[in-house]
Coordinates of C-alpha atoms and ligand atoms in Angstrom, one line a residue:
X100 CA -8.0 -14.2 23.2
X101 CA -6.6 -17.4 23.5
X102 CA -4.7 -17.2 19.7
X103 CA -2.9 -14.2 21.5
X104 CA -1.5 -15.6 23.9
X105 CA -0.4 -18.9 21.9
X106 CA 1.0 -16.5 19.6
X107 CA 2.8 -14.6 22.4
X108 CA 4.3 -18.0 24.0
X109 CA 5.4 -18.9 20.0
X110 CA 7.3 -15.4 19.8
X111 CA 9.2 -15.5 22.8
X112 CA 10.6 -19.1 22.3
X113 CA 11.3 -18.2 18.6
X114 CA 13.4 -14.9 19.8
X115 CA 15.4 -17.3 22.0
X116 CA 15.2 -19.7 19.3
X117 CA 16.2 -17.6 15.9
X118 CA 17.1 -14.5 17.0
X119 CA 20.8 -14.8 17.7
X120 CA 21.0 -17.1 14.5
X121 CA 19.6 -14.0 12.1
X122 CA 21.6 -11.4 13.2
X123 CA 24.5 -12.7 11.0
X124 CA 22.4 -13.2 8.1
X125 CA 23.0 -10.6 5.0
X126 CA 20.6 -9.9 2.4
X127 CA 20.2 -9.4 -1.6
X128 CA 18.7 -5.6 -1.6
X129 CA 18.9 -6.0 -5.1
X130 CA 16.9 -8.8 -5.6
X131 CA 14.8 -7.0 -3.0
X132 CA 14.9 -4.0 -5.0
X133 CA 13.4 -5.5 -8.0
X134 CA 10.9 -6.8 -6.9
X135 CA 9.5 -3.8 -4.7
X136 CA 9.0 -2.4 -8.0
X137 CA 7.1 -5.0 -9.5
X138 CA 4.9 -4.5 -6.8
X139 CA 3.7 -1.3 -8.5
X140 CA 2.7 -3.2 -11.2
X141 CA -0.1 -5.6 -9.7
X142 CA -1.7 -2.8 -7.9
X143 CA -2.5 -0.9 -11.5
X144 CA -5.7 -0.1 -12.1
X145 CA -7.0 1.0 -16.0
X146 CA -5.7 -0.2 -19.0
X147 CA -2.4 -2.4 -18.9
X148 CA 0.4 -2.2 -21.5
X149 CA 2.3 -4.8 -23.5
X150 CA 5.5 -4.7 -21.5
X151 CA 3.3 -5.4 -17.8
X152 CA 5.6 -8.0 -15.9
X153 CA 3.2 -8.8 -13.8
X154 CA 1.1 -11.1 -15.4
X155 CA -1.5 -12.0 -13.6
X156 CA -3.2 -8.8 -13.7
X157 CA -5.7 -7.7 -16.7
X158 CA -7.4 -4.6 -17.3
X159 CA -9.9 -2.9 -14.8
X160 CA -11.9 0.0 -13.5
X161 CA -12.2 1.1 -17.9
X162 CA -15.4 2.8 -16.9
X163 CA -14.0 4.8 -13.9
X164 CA -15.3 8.6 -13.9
X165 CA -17.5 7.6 -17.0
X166 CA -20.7 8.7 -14.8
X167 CA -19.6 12.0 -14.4
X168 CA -18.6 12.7 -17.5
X169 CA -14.2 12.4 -16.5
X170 CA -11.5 10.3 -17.7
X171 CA -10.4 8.9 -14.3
X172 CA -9.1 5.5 -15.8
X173 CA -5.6 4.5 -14.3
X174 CA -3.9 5.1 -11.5
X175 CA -3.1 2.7 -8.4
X176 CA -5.2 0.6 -6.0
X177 CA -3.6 1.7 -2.4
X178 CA -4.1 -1.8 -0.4
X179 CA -5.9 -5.2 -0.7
X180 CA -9.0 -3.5 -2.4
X181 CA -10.2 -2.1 -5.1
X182 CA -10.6 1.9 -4.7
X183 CA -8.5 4.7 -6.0
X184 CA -8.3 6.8 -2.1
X185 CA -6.6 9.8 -4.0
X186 CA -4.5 10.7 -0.7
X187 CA -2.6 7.7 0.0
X188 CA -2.3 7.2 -4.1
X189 CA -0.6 10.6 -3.8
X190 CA 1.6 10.4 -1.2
X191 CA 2.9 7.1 -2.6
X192 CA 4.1 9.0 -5.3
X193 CA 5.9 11.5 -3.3
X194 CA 7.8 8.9 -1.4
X195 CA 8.5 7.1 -4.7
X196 CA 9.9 10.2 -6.0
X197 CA 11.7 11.4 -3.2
X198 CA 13.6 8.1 -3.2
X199 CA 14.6 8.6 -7.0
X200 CA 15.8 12.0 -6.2
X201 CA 17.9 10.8 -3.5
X202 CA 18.8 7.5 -4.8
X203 CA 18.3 7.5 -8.5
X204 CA 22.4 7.3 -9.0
X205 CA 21.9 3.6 -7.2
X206 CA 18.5 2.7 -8.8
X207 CA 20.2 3.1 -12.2
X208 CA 23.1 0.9 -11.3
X209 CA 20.6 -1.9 -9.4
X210 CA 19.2 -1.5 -13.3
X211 CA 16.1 -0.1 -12.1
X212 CA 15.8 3.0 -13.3
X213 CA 13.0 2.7 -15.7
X214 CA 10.8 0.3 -13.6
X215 CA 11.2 2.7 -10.7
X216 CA 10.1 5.9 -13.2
X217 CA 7.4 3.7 -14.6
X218 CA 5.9 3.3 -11.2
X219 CA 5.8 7.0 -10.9
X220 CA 4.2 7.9 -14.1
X221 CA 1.5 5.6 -13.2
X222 CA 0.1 7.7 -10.4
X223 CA 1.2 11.1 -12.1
X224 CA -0.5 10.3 -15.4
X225 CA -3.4 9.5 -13.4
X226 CA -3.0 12.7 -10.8
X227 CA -3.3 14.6 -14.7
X228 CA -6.8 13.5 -15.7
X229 CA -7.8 13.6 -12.2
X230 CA -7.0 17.9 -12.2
X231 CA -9.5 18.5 -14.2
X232 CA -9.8 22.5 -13.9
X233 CA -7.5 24.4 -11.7
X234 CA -10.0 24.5 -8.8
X235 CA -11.4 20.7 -9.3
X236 CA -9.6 17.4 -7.9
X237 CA -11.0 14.6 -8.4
X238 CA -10.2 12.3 -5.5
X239 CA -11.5 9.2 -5.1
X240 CA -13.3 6.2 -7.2
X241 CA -15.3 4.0 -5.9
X242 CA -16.3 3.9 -1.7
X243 CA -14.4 2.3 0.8
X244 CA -18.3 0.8 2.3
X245 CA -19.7 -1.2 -0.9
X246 CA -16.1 -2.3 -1.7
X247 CA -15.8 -4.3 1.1
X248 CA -19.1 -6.1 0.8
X249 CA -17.6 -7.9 -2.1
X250 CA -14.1 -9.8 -2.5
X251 CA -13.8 -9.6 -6.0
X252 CA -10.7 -9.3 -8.5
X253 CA -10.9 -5.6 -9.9
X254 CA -11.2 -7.3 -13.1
X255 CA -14.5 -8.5 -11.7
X256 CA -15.6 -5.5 -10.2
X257 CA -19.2 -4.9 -9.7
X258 CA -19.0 -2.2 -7.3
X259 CA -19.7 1.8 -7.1
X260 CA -17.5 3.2 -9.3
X261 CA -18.7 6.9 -8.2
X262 CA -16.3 9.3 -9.0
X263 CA -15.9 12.1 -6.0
X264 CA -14.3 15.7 -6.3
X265 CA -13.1 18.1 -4.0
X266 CA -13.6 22.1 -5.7
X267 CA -13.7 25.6 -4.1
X268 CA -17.4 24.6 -2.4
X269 CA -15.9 21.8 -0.8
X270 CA -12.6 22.0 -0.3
X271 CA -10.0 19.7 0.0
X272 CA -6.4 21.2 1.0
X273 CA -4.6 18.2 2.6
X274 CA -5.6 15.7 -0.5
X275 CA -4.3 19.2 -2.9
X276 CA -1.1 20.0 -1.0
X277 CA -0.1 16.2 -1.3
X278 CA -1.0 16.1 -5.1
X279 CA 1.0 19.2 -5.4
X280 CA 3.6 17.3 -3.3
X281 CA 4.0 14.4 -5.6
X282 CA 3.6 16.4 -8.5
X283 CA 6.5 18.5 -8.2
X284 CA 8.7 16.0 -6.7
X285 CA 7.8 13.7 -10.1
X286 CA 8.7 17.0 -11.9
X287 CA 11.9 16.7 -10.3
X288 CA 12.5 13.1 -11.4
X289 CA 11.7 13.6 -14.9
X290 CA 13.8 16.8 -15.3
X291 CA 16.0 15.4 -17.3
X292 CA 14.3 12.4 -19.3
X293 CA 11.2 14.1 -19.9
X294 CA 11.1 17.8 -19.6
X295 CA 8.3 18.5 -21.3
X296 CA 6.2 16.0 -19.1
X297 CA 7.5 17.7 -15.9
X298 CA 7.1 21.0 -17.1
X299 CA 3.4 19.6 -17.3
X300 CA 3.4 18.4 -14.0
X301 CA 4.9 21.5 -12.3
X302 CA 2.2 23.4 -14.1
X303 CA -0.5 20.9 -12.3
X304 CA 1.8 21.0 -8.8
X305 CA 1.5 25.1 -8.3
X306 CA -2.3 25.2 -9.6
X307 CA -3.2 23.2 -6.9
X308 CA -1.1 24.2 -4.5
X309 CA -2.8 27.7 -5.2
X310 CA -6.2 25.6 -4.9
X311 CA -5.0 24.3 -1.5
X312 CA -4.2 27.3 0.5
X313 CA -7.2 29.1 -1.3
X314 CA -10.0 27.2 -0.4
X315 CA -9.3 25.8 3.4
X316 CA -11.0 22.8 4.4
X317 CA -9.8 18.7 5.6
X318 CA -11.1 16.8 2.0
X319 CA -12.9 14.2 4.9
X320 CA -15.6 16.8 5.6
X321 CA -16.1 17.4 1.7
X322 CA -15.7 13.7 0.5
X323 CA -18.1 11.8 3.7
X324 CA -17.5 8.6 1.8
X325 CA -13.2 8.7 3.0
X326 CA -14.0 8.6 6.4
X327 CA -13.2 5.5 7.9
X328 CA -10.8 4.8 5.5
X329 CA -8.4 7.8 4.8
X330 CA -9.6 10.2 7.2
X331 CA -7.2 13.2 7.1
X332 CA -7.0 13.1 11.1
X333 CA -3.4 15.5 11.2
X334 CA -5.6 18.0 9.3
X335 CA -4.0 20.0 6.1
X336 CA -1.4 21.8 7.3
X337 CA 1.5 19.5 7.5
X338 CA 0.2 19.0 3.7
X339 CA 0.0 23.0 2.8
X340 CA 4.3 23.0 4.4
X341 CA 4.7 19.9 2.3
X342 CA 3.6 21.2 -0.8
X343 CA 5.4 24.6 -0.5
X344 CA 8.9 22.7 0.1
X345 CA 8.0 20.7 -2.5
X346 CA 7.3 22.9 -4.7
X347 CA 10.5 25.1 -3.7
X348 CA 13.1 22.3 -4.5
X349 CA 11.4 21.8 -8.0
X350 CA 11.2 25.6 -8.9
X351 CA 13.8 27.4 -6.9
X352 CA 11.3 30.2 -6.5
X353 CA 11.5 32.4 -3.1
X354 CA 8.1 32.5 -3.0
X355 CA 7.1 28.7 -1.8
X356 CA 10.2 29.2 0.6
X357 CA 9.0 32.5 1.8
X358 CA 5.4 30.3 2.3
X359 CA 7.1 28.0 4.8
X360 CA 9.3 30.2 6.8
X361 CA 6.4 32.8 7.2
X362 CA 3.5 29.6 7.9
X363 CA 6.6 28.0 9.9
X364 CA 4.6 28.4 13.1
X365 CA 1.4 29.0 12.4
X366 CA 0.9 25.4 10.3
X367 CA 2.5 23.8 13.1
X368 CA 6.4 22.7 11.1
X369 CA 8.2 24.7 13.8
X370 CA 5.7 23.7 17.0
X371 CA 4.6 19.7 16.0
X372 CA 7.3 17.4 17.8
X373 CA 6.2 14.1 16.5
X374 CA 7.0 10.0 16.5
X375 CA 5.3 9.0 13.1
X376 CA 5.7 9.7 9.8
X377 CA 2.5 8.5 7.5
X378 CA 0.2 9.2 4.6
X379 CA -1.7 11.2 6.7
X380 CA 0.9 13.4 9.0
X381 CA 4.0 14.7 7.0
X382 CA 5.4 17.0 10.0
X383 CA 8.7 15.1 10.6
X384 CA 9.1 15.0 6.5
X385 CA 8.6 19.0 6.2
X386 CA 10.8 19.3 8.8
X387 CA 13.6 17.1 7.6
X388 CA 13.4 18.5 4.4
X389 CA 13.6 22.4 5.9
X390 CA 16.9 21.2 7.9
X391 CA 18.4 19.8 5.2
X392 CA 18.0 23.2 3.3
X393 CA 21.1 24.8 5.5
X394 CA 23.1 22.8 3.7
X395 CA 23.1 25.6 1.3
X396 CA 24.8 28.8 2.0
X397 CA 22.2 31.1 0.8
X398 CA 19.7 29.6 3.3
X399 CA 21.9 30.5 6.1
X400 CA 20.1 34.0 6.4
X401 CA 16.8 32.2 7.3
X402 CA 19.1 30.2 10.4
X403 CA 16.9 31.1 13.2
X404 CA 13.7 29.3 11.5
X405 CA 15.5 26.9 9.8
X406 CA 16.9 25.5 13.3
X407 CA 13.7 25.9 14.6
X408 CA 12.2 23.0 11.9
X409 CA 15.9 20.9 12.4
X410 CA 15.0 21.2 16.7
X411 CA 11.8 19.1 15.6
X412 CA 12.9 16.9 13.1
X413 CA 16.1 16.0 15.4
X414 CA 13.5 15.0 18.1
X415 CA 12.0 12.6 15.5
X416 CA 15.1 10.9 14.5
X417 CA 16.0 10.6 18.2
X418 CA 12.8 9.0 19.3
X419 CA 13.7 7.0 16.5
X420 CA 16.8 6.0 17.8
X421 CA 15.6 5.6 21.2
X422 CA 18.3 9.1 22.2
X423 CA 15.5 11.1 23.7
X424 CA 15.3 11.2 27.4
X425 CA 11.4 11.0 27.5
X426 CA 9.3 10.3 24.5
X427 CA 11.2 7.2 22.3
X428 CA 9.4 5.2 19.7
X429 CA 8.8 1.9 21.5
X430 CA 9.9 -1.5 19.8
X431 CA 9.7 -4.9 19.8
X432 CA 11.3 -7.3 21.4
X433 CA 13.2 -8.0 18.2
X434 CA 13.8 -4.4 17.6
X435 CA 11.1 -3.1 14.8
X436 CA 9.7 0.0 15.5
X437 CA 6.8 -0.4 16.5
X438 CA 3.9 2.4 16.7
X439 CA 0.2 0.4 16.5
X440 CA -1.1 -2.4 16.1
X441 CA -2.7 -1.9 12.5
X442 CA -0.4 -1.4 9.3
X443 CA 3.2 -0.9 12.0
X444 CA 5.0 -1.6 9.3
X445 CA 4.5 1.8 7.4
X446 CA 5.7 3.5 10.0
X447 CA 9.1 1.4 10.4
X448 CA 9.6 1.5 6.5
X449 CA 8.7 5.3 6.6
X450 CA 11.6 5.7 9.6
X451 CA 14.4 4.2 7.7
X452 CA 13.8 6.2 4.7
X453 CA 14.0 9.4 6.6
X454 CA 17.1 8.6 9.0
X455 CA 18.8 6.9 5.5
X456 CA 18.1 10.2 3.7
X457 CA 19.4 12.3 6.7
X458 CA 22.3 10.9 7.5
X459 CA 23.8 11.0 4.2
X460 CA 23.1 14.9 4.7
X461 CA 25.4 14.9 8.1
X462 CA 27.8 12.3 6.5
X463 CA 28.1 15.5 3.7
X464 CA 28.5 18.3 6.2
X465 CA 30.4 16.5 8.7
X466 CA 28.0 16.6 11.3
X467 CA 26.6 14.7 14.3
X468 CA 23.0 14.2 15.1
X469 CA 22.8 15.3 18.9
X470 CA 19.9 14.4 21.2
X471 CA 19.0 14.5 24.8
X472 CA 21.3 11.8 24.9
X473 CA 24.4 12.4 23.1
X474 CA 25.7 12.0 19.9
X475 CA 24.6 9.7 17.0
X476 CA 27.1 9.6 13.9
X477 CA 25.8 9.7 10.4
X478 CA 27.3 5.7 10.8
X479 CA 25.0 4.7 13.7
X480 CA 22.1 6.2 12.0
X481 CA 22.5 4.4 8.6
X482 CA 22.8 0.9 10.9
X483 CA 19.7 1.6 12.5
X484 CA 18.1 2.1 9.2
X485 CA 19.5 -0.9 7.8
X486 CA 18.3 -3.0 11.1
X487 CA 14.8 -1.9 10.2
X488 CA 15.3 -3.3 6.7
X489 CA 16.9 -6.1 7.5
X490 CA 14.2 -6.9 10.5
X491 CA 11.6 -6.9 7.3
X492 CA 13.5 -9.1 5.0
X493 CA 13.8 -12.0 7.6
X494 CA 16.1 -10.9 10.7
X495 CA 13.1 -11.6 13.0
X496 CA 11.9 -14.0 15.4
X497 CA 9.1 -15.2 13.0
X498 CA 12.3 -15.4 10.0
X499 CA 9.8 -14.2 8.3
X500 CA 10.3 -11.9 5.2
X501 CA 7.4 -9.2 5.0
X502 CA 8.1 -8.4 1.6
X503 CA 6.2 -10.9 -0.2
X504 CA 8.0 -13.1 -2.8
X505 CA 11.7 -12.2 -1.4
X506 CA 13.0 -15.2 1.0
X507 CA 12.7 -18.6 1.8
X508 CA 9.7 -18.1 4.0
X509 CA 7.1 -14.9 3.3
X510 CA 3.1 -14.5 4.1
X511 CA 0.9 -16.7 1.8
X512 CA -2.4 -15.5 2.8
X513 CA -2.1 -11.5 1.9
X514 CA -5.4 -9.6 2.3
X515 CA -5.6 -8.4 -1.5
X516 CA -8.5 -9.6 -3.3
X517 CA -6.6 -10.0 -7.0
X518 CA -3.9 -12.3 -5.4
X519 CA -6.4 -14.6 -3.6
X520 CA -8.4 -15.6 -6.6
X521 CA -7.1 -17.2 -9.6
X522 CA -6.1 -15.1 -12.1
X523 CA -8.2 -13.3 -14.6
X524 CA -6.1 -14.9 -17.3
X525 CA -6.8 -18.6 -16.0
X526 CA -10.4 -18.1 -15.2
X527 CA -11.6 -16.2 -17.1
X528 CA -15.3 -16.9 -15.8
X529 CA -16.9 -14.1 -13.5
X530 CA -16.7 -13.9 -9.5
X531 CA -19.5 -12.4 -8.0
X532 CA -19.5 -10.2 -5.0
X533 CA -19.9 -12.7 -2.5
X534 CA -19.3 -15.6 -4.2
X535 CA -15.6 -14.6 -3.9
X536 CA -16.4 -14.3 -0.1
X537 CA -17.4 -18.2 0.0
X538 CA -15.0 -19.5 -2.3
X539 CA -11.4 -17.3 -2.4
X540 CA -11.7 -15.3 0.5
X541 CA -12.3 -18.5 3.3
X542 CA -9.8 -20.4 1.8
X543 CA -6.9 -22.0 3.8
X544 CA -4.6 -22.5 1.4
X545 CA -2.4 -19.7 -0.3
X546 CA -3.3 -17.0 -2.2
X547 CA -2.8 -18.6 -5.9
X548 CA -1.1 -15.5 -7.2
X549 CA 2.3 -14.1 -5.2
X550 CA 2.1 -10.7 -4.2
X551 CA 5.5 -10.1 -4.6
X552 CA 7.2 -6.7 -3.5
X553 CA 4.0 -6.7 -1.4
X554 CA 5.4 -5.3 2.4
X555 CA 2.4 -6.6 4.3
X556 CA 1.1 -4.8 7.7
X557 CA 3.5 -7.0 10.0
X558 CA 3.9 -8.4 13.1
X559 CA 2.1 -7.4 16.3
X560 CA 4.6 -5.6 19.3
X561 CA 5.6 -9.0 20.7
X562 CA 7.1 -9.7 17.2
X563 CA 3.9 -12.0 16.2
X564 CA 2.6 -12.6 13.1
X565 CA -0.5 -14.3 12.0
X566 CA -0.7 -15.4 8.4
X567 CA -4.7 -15.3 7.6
X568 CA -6.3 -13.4 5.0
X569 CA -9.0 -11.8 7.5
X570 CA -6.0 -10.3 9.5
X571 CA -6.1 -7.5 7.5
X572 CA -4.0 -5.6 10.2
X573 CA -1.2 -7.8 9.7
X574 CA -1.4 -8.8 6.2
X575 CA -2.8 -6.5 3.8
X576 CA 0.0 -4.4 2.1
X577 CA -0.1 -1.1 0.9
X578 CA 1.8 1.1 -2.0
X579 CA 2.7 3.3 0.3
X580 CA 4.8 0.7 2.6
X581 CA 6.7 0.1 -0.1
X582 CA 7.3 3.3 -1.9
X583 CA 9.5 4.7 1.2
X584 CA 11.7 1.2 0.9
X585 CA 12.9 1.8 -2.6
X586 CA 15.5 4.4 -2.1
X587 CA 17.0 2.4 1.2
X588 CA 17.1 -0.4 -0.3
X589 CA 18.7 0.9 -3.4
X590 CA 21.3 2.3 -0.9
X591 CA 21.8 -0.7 0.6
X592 CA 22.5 -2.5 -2.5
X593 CA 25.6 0.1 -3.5
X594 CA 26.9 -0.3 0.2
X595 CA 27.1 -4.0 0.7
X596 CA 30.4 -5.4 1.2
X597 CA 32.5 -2.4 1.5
X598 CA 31.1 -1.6 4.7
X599 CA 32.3 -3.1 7.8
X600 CA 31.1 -0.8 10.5
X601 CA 27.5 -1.5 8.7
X602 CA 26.5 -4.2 11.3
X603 CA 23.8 -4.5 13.3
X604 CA 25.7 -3.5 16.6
X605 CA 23.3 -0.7 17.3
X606 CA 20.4 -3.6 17.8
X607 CA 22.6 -6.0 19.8
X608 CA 23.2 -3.0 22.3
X609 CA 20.1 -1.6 22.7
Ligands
LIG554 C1 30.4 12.3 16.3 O1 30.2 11.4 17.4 C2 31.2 10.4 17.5 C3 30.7 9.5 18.6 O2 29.5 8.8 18.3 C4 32.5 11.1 17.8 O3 33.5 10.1 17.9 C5 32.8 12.1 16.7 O4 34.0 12.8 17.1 C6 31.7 13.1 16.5 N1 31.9 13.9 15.4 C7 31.6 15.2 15.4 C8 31.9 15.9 14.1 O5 31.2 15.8 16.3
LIG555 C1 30.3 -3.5 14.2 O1 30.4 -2.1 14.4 C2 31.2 -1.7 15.5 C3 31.2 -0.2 15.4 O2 29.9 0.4 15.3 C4 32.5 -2.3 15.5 O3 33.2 -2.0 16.7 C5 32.5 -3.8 15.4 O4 33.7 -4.4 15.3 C6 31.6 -4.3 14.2 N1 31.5 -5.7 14.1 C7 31.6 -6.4 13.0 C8 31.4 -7.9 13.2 O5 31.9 -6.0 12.0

């Protein structure tokens, strides 16, 4: 009680302090760019290869699936721990991939291309061995309850490394429909580079689909063990839409478009109006994604549902923008998004990707984006964006860069149990459960190994930040928070200079 009100008294002097001071500072998306990706690398789980940058890391989890007779080696740890949650691991992908489809034109010129590619053929290698049969996902390794006893480097692990499925008995739609999801989206990416690879994952992407809608069922009530952890609380039908749009823009085929005009309603796309965008509800995404569609002439005959999907994801972006008349996304005082208290930063990260993406559609049909009140130009959206971006790289109160590693001044103390112990490769001795607990986890200095491209769980509503290691709300990162920043910042990194309307007058006003 009384830290948060110090911390509240710190905030507001500092916004006095630093605020006005920041606003004219610009960034290196590049640099930030870079090392986004490299973030991908520290969070690999399975056997690492020769070229791995990040060096710190070592091998891990080479037993995973063994007691159940699966190959389930690979893959990503989502956050600060050391379980492969199949949901959040899937959706990561997605928004990587969505990014490179949009973006990949700037990713190659940044010189990212491969790293960015690399990062998404981690997770879809791993989605691969994890589809065992057409009817079987495997979903999750290891339990969210016995991991967090121990504070252990996954090199270390001791923990359950149960293996849990979701199959027609116990279904699993919203952890199926995001596989399918990322899977066809990767299939997308690697069109080109790889087309026998994403022929292999489009084959994956429409099985499960298939397995999805089949067999009904949240993969929470199938797999107890998520609970707590990823519970699927939006349920599986933004994920069923997801997968079916998905699925359409990698195939073409009438079929998955026919499956979201005729579920429009029914799955909720046309009746969810809502303020967040997460790994666990995808409704603003579908609905973006559906809009965007009427670019296209031959989707003008499907107008009236089409419209009816753009109506919803307008009152997204809007609440975004603070343009509706009731319902707006509140923010900070130093103009973050800001949605709760745990993780915010996912949600502003998530926001800029999708008002980036959308208003280079209405800078390509020449349109406005009009809410309750008035109109916002493709311009104004891309600044707001950019403020969100710019608010994690430093432009704060705290000057504070939430991407770890980028900046002069960045959290130290990030929750992630490989980055606060020395390094496998130094010490090379084992760290037992709790023993990391006494000796790494209670530690007051900083984590010995940089967690960089890390974007941490950020700064409370008043702009406050608190950099321990057991404020896990505020400073444990996940993949997901970063996947959605790759494209923007790649974007951002082609713009700079040339743009002079590109300012941050939208936060100044507001
Ligand atoms: C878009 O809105 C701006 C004002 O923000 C206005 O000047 C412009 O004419 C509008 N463009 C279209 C195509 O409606
Ligand atoms: C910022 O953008 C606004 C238009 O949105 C423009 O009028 C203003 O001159 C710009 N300021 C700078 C410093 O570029």
């Amino acid at each position: 009680m009384k830290q948060g009100i110090v911390l509240q008294w710190v905030s507001l002097l500092s916004i006095f302090a630093l605020f006005p001071l920041s606003q004219t500072q610009s960034f290196d998306y590049g640099e930030a760019l870079s090392k986004s990706l490299l973030y991908f690398e520290s969070q690999r789980s399975g056997r690492l290869p020769h070229n791995q940058r990040v060096t710190w890391r070592h091998h891990s989890g080479l037993d995973d699936g063994l007691e159940q007779g699966v190959d389930l080696v690979g893959g990503y740890y989502d956050a600060g721990d050391n379980v492969k949650f199949g949901l959040p691991m899937a959706f990561t992908i997605t928004m990587l991939s969505w990014g490179v489809i949009e973006y990949g034109k700037q990713i190659e010129d940044a010189g990212e291309y491969n790293h960015a590619l690399e990062a998404i053929k981690w997770g879809t290698d791993y989605f691969i061995k994890a589809h065992t049969h057409p009817n079987v996902l495997w979903a999750e390794v290891g339990d969210g309850s016995t991991d967090h006893y121990c504070w252990q480097r996954p090199e270390d692990m001791t923990t359950s490394r149960q293996a849990y499925k979701v199959d027609e008995n116990h279904p699993g739609s919203d952890i199926a429909g995001e596989t399918a999801a990322a899977m066809a989206a990767a299939a997308i990416v690697f069109r080109k580079t790889n087309p026998h690879y994403s022929g292999l994952l489009l084959h994956h992407a429409q099985q499960l689909f298939e397995f999805g809608d089949k067999y009904r069922g949240k993969y929470d009530e199938s797999i107890e063990v998520v609970k707590g952890h990823y519970t699927s609380w939006s349920g599986y039908m933004d994920e069923l839409l997801w997968a079916a749009l998905w699925l359409y823009k990698a195939t073409q085929k009438e079929d998955y478009l026919n499956y979201a005009l005729n579920n429009a309603q029914s799955l909720g796309g046309t009746t969810w109006a809502i303020k967040e965008f997460s790994w666990d509800v995808k409704y603003a995404g579908v609905q973006i994604i559906a809009s965007m569609l009427l670019k296209e002439e031959r989707h003008k005959q499907h107008m009236q549902i089409l419209q009816q999907y753009r109506s919803k994801a307008e009152f997204y972006m809007c609440a975004c923008l603070d343009r509706n008349n009731v319902a707006n996304v509140q923010r900070t005082p130093g103009g973050l998004l800001y949605i709760r208290q745990w993780n915010n930063m996912q949600y502003a990260s998530n926001a800029a990707f999708l008002l980036t993406t959308y208003s280079d559609y209405l800078q390509a049909t020449h349109e406005n984006l009009t809410c309750d009140k008035g109109q916002v130009s493709p311009q104004e959206i891309l600044s707001f964006a950019k403020s969100q971006v710019d608010y994690i790289l430093g432009s704060n109160p705290m000057a504070m860069s939430y991407l770890v590693g980028y900046g002069p001044k960045y959290p130290q103390r990030v929750h992630h149990r490989g980055a606060s112990i020395d390094s496998y490769k130094k010490k090379k001795g084992f760290i037992g459960c709790t023993q990391g607990y006494d000796s790494w986890y209670g530690r007051q200095g900083p984590n010995p190994n940089v967690l960089v491209g890390a974007l941490v769980g950020g700064p409370d509503g008043n702009d406050g930040f608190m950099d321990e290691r057991w404020n896990y709300m505020q400073t444990e990162a996940c993949t997901y928070n970063t996947a959605t920043l790759v494209g923007v910042l790649a974007k951002l990194d082609r713009l700079k200079g040339d743009c002079m309307w590109l300012n941050q007058s939208l936060i100044a006003s507001s």
